């Protein structure tokens, strides 16, 4: 029992099974991204509020959840929730706050996820996910060599500058070409440009590198997936060198395996 809230009350993260269609797998990634992004938004809003208790109440009411309902989900008495919201109980630590936010999201999902979907549209997450398979900020920076090892990459152009990766975005190249505007493309960088942009469904690698070359902001690393190293267009290699961007080809056969390697190893 921590801060009056039982750790067992919140569901565990389960890795995706190998079964299921690619559409189902991507949909699972998207649900995870939505939860992570919205959870950070809510937790940050509460943490930086001048009155944490009132902020907790605001978000509970925004989700339309009663104190008694939230208390049952967290396996505590309703008075614990009331004490936090009124300030009678000391402000919650990060672990309690995390469980509070996750409980809000889980309860909303049981009702069909209406509030989560509304927040996703408001924050612009839904539009971005059309072309994004996965996006993540790493808890701690990872050496580029380790990142390349995890994805079974072959380096075509050695990365310059920073030797660390702070996050990554896995992109459906076909959908990105069809749907992304210039502003949307910049959002692929997430919270840091010191990240890897991983382009899937690539045939030659030319289009991703042309897009990278057009913009002033450069990623630390570009990863191509879906082709063999000897199939990469020489122009893509030349553009990577001109842009001072590392270029790598991942030899992992499936997108699902690529994402699970990243999620499970970094």
Short mmCIF file of N, CA and C in Angstrom, two decimals, residues 190-256:
data_model
loop_
_atom_site.label_atom_id
_atom_site.label_comp_id
_atom_site.label_asym_id
_atom_site.label_seq_id
_atom_site.Cartn_x
_atom_site.Cartn_y
_atom_site.Cartn_z
N UNK A 190 8.91 14.58 -32.02
CA UNK A 190 8.55 14.45 -30.61
C UNK A 190 9.18 15.53 -29.77
N UNK A 191 9.82 15.13 -28.66
CA UNK A 191 10.38 16.10 -27.71
C UNK A 191 11.84 16.44 -27.99
N UNK A 192 12.48 15.71 -28.91
CA UNK A 192 13.91 15.95 -29.14
C UNK A 192 14.29 15.59 -30.57
N UNK A 193 15.16 16.40 -31.17
CA UNK A 193 15.68 16.08 -32.50
C UNK A 193 16.78 15.02 -32.42
N UNK A 194 17.31 14.80 -31.21
CA UNK A 194 18.34 13.78 -31.04
C UNK A 194 17.66 12.41 -30.94
N UNK A 195 17.02 12.04 -32.03
CA UNK A 195 16.25 10.81 -32.04
C UNK A 195 16.47 10.07 -33.36
N UNK A 196 15.95 8.88 -33.43
CA UNK A 196 15.99 8.09 -34.66
C UNK A 196 14.62 8.17 -35.33
N UNK A 197 14.62 8.52 -36.59
CA UNK A 197 13.41 8.43 -37.41
C UNK A 197 13.51 7.13 -38.19
N UNK A 198 12.58 6.22 -37.94
CA UNK A 198 12.62 4.89 -38.55
C UNK A 198 11.51 4.81 -39.60
N UNK A 199 11.90 4.72 -40.85
CA UNK A 199 10.95 4.69 -41.96
C UNK A 199 10.72 3.25 -42.40
N UNK A 200 9.47 2.80 -42.32
CA UNK A 200 9.12 1.44 -42.73
C UNK A 200 8.53 1.46 -44.14
N UNK A 201 8.38 0.26 -44.71
CA UNK A 201 7.81 0.09 -46.06
C UNK A 201 8.60 0.89 -47.10
N UNK A 202 9.91 0.86 -46.94
CA UNK A 202 10.80 1.62 -47.83
C UNK A 202 11.27 0.73 -48.97
N UNK A 203 11.33 1.28 -50.18
CA UNK A 203 11.80 0.50 -51.33
C UNK A 203 13.22 0.87 -51.73
N UNK A 204 13.55 2.18 -51.66
CA UNK A 204 14.90 2.61 -52.04
C UNK A 204 15.53 3.54 -51.00
N UNK A 205 14.72 4.16 -50.17
CA UNK A 205 15.24 5.09 -49.16
C UNK A 205 15.39 6.51 -49.67
N UNK A 206 15.08 6.74 -50.94
CA UNK A 206 15.27 8.07 -51.50
C UNK A 206 14.29 9.09 -50.90
N UNK A 207 13.00 8.74 -50.87
CA UNK A 207 11.98 9.70 -50.41
C UNK A 207 12.21 10.18 -48.98
N UNK A 208 12.49 9.28 -48.02
CA UNK A 208 12.75 9.77 -46.66
C UNK A 208 13.93 10.74 -46.59
N UNK A 209 14.99 10.45 -47.33
CA UNK A 209 16.17 11.31 -47.26
C UNK A 209 15.94 12.64 -47.97
N UNK A 210 15.12 12.64 -49.01
CA UNK A 210 14.76 13.91 -49.66
C UNK A 210 13.97 14.77 -48.67
N UNK A 211 13.03 14.14 -47.95
CA UNK A 211 12.24 14.88 -46.96
C UNK A 211 13.13 15.44 -45.86
N UNK A 212 14.08 14.64 -45.39
CA UNK A 212 15.00 15.10 -44.34
C UNK A 212 15.82 16.28 -44.85
N UNK A 213 16.26 16.19 -46.09
CA UNK A 213 17.11 17.23 -46.67
C UNK A 213 16.37 18.56 -46.80
N UNK A 214 15.06 18.50 -47.04
CA UNK A 214 14.27 19.71 -47.25
C UNK A 214 14.18 20.55 -45.98
N UNK A 215 14.13 19.89 -44.82
CA UNK A 215 13.93 20.61 -43.56
C UNK A 215 15.26 20.93 -42.90
N UNK A 216 15.27 22.06 -42.18
CA UNK A 216 16.50 22.48 -41.50
C UNK A 216 16.81 21.61 -40.29
N UNK A 217 15.77 21.07 -39.64
CA UNK A 217 15.97 20.25 -38.45
C UNK A 217 16.33 18.84 -38.87
N UNK A 218 17.38 18.30 -38.28
CA UNK A 218 17.86 16.97 -38.65
C UNK A 218 17.76 16.01 -37.47
N UNK A 219 17.39 14.75 -37.73
CA UNK A 219 17.43 13.75 -36.66
C UNK A 219 18.87 13.28 -36.45
N UNK A 220 19.10 12.60 -35.35
CA UNK A 220 20.44 12.04 -35.12
C UNK A 220 20.69 10.84 -36.02
N UNK A 221 19.60 10.13 -36.35
CA UNK A 221 19.75 8.89 -37.11
C UNK A 221 18.50 8.64 -37.95
N UNK A 222 18.71 8.17 -39.17
CA UNK A 222 17.60 7.72 -40.02
C UNK A 222 17.78 6.22 -40.23
N UNK A 223 16.70 5.48 -39.95
CA UNK A 223 16.72 4.03 -40.12
C UNK A 223 15.73 3.67 -41.22
N UNK A 224 16.17 2.85 -42.16
CA UNK A 224 15.30 2.36 -43.23
C UNK A 224 14.95 0.91 -42.93
N UNK A 225 13.68 0.57 -43.11
CA UNK A 225 13.23 -0.80 -42.84
C UNK A 225 12.37 -1.29 -44.00
N UNK A 226 12.60 -2.54 -44.40
CA UNK A 226 11.79 -3.12 -45.47
C UNK A 226 12.57 -3.35 -46.75
N UNK A 227 13.88 -3.12 -46.70
CA UNK A 227 14.71 -3.35 -47.88
C UNK A 227 16.08 -3.85 -47.44
N UNK A 228 16.84 -4.36 -48.40
CA UNK A 228 18.19 -4.82 -48.11
C UNK A 228 19.17 -3.66 -48.27
N UNK A 229 20.28 -3.71 -47.55
CA UNK A 229 21.26 -2.61 -47.64
C UNK A 229 21.71 -2.31 -49.06
N UNK A 230 21.86 -3.35 -49.90
CA UNK A 230 22.33 -3.10 -51.27
C UNK A 230 21.24 -2.56 -52.18
N UNK A 231 20.01 -2.44 -51.64
CA UNK A 231 18.91 -1.87 -52.43
C UNK A 231 18.73 -0.37 -52.19
N UNK A 232 19.50 0.18 -51.26
CA UNK A 232 19.36 1.60 -50.95
C UNK A 232 19.90 2.44 -52.11
N UNK A 233 19.11 3.42 -52.51
CA UNK A 233 19.49 4.30 -53.61
C UNK A 233 20.76 5.08 -53.24
N UNK A 234 21.76 5.12 -54.12
CA UNK A 234 22.98 5.89 -53.84
C UNK A 234 22.69 7.35 -53.50
N UNK A 235 21.59 7.89 -54.07
CA UNK A 235 21.23 9.27 -53.76
C UNK A 235 20.88 9.42 -52.29
N UNK A 236 20.21 8.42 -51.72
CA UNK A 236 19.85 8.46 -50.30
C UNK A 236 21.11 8.52 -49.44
N UNK A 237 22.10 7.73 -49.81
CA UNK A 237 23.37 7.73 -49.08
C UNK A 237 24.06 9.08 -49.21
N UNK A 238 24.05 9.62 -50.40
CA UNK A 238 24.70 10.91 -50.64
C UNK A 238 24.00 12.02 -49.86
N UNK A 239 22.67 12.00 -49.83
CA UNK A 239 21.92 13.01 -49.09
C UNK A 239 22.16 12.90 -47.58
N UNK A 240 22.32 11.67 -47.09
CA UNK A 240 22.61 11.48 -45.67
C UNK A 240 23.96 12.11 -45.32
N UNK A 241 24.94 11.91 -46.19
CA UNK A 241 26.26 12.50 -45.95
C UNK A 241 26.21 14.02 -46.02
N UNK A 242 25.48 14.56 -46.99
CA UNK A 242 25.36 16.01 -47.11
C UNK A 242 24.65 16.63 -45.91
N UNK A 243 23.72 15.87 -45.33
CA UNK A 243 22.93 16.37 -44.20
C UNK A 243 23.57 16.05 -42.86
N UNK A 244 24.70 15.35 -42.88
CA UNK A 244 25.37 14.93 -41.65
C UNK A 244 24.44 14.11 -40.75
N UNK A 245 23.71 13.21 -41.38
CA UNK A 245 22.77 12.35 -40.66
C UNK A 245 23.21 10.90 -40.82
N UNK A 246 23.22 10.17 -39.72
CA UNK A 246 23.54 8.75 -39.80
C UNK A 246 22.45 8.00 -40.55
N UNK A 247 22.85 7.02 -41.35
CA UNK A 247 21.88 6.24 -42.13
C UNK A 247 22.12 4.76 -41.87
N UNK A 248 21.06 4.07 -41.47
CA UNK A 248 21.15 2.67 -41.08
C UNK A 248 20.00 1.89 -41.72
N UNK A 249 20.25 0.65 -42.09
CA UNK A 249 19.20 -0.25 -42.57
C UNK A 249 18.99 -1.33 -41.51
N UNK A 250 17.75 -1.48 -41.04
CA UNK A 250 17.43 -2.54 -40.09
C UNK A 250 17.16 -3.83 -40.86
N UNK A 251 17.77 -4.91 -40.39
CA UNK A 251 17.61 -6.20 -41.06
C UNK A 251 16.49 -7.04 -40.45
N UNK A 252 15.80 -6.50 -39.44
CA UNK A 252 14.68 -7.24 -38.87
C UNK A 252 13.57 -7.36 -39.91
N UNK A 253 12.98 -8.53 -40.06
CA UNK A 253 12.03 -8.74 -41.16
C UNK A 253 10.66 -8.09 -40.96
N UNK A 254 10.17 -8.00 -39.72
CA UNK A 254 8.81 -7.53 -39.48
C UNK A 254 8.79 -6.23 -38.66
N UNK A 255 7.81 -5.38 -38.96
CA UNK A 255 7.65 -4.13 -38.22
C UNK A 255 7.34 -4.42 -36.75
N UNK A 256 6.48 -5.42 -36.53
CA UNK A 256 6.12 -5.77 -35.16
C UNK A 256 7.33 -6.16 -34.33
#
